[in-house]
PDB file of C-alpha atoms in Angstrom:
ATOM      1  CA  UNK A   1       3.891   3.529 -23.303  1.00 48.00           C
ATOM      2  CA  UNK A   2       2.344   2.898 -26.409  1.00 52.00           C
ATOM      3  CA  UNK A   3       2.318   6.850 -27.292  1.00 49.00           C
ATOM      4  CA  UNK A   4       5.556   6.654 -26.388  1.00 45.00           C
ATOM      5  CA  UNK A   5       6.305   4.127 -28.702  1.00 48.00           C
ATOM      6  CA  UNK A   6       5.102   5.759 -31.553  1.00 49.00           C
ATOM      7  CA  UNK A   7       5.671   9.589 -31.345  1.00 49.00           C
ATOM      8  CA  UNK A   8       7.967  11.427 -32.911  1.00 58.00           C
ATOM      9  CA  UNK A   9       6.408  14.823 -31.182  1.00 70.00           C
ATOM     10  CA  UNK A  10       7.830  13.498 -27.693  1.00 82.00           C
ATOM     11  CA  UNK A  11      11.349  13.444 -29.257  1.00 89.00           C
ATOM     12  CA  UNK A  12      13.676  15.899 -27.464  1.00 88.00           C
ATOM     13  CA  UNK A  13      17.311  17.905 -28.131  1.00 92.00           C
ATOM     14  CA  UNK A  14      19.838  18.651 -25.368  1.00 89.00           C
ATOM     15  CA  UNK A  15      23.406  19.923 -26.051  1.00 93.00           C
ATOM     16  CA  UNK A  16      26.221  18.285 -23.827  1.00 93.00           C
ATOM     17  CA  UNK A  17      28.663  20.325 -22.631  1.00 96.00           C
ATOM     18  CA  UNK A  18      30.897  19.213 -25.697  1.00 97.00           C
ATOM     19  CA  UNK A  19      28.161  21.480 -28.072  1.00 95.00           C
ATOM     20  CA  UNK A  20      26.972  18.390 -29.797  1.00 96.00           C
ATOM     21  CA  UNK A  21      23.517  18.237 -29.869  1.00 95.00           C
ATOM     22  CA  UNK A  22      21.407  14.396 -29.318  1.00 92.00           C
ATOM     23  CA  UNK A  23      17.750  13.846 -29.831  1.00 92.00           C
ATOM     24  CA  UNK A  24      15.947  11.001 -27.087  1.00 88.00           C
ATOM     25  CA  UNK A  25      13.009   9.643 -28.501  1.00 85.00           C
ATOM     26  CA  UNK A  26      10.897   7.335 -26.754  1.00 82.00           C
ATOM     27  CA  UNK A  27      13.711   6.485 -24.557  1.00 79.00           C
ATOM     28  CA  UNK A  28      12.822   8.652 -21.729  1.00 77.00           C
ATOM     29  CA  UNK A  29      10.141   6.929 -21.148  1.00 78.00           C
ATOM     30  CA  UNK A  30      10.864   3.322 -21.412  1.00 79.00           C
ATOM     31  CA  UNK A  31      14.122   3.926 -19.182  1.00 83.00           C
ATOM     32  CA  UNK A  32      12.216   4.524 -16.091  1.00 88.00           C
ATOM     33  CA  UNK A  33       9.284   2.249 -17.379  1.00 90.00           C
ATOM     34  CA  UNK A  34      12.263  -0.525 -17.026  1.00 90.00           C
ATOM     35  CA  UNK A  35      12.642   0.195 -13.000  1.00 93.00           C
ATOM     36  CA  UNK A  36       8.431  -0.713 -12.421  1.00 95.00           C
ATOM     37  CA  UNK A  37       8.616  -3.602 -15.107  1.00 94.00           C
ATOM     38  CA  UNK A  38      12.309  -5.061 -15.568  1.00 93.00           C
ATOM     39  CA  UNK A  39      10.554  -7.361 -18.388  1.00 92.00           C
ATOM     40  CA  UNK A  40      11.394  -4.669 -20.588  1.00 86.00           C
ATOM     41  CA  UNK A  41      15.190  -5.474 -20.289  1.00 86.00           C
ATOM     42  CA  UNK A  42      14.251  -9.197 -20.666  1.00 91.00           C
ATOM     43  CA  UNK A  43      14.638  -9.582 -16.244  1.00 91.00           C
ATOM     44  CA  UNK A  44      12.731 -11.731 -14.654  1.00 92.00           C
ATOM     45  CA  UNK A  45      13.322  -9.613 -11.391  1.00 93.00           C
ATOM     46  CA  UNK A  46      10.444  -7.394  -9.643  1.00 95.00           C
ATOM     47  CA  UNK A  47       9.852  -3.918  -9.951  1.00 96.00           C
ATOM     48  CA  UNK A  48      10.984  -1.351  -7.493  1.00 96.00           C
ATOM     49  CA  UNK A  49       6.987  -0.701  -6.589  1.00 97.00           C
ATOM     50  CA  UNK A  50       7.235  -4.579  -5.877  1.00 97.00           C
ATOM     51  CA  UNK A  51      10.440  -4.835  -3.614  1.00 97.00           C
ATOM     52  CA  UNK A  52       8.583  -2.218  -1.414  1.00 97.00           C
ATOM     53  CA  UNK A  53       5.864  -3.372  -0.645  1.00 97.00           C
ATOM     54  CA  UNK A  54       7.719  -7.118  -0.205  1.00 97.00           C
ATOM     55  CA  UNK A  55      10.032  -5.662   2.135  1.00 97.00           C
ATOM     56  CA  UNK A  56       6.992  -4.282   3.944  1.00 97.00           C
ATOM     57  CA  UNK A  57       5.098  -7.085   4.154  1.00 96.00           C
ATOM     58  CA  UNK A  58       8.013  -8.850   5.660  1.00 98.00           C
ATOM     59  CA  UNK A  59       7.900  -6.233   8.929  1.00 97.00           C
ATOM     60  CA  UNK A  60       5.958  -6.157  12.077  1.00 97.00           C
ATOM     61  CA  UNK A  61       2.159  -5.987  11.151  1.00 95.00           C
ATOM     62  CA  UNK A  62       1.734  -3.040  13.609  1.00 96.00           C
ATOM     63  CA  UNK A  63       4.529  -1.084  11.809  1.00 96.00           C
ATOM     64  CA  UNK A  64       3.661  -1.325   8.155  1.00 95.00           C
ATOM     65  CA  UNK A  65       1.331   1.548   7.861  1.00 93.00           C
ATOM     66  CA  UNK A  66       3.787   3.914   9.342  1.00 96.00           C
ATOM     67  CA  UNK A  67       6.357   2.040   6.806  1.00 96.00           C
ATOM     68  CA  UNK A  68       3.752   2.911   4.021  1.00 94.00           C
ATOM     69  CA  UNK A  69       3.672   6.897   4.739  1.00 93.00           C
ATOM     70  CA  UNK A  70       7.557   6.779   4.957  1.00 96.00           C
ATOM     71  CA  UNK A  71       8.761   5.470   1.629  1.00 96.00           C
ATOM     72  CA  UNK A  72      11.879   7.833   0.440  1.00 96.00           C
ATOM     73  CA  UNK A  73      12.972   8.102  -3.221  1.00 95.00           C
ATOM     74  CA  UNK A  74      16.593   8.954  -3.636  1.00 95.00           C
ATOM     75  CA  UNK A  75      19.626   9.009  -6.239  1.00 93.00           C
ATOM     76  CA  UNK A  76      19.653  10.190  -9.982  1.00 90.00           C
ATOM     77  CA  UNK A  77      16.384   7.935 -10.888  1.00 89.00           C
ATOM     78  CA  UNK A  78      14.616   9.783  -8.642  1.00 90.00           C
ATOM     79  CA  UNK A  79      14.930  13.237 -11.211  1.00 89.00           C
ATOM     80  CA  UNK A  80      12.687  11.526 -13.638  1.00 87.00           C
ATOM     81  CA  UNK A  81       9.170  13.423 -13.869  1.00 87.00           C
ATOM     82  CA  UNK A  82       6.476  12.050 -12.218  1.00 91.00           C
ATOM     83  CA  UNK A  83       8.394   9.363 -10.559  1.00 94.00           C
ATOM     84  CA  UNK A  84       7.017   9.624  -7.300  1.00 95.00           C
ATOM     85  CA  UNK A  85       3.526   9.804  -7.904  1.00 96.00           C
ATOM     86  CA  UNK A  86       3.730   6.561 -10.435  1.00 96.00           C
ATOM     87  CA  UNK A  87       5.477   4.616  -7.215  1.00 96.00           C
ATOM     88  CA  UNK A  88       3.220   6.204  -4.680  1.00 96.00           C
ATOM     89  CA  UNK A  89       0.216   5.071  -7.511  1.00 96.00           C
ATOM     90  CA  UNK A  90       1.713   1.521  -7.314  1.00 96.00           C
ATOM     91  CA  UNK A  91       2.286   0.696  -3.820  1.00 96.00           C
ATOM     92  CA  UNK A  92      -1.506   2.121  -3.298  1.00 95.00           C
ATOM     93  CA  UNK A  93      -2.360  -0.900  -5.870  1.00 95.00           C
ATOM     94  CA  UNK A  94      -0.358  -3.559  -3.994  1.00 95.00           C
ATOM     95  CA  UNK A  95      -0.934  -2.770  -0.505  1.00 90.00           C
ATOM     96  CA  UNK A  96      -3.970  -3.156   2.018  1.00 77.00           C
ATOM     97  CA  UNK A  97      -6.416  -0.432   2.010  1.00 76.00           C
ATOM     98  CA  UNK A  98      -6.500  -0.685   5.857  1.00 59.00           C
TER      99      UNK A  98
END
């Protein structure tokens, strides 16, 4: 995040179907940033990573691990790079190695 904060060489151009041409900075990144740590939009509300693995926890203990190999992304969030591995990364963090 801090790169993100402070390059201009991550800037990038798209043209929207109207031909006008916008350039997102940093933005790209601290949008999806926002779902893992909502503190960035001043919430005081858990992460997506979080709300997993709490709605895990709350299951049957002899469930959870196929809960674990099972998690599905899905909607328009999903289409930002690397979004899976960074919440596959994070639940791997929170949740029992056995």
């Amino acid at each position: 995040m801090a790169t993100a904060a402070s390059s201009s060489a991550l800037e990038k151009s798209y043209e929207l179907p109207d031909g006008q041409v916008i350039t997102v900075g940093n933005e790209r990144f601290r949008c999806p940033e926002a779902l893992f740590q909502p503190s960035f939009l001043g919430r005081e509300s858990s992460g997506i990573h979080e709300c997993t693995y709490n709605s895990i926890m709350k299951c049957d203990v002899d469930i959870r691990k196929d809960l674990y190999g099972n998690v599905v992304l899905s909607g328009g969030t999903t289409m930002f790079p690397g979004i899976a591995d960074r919440m596959q990364k994070e639940l791997v963090n929170l949740a029992p190695s056995t």
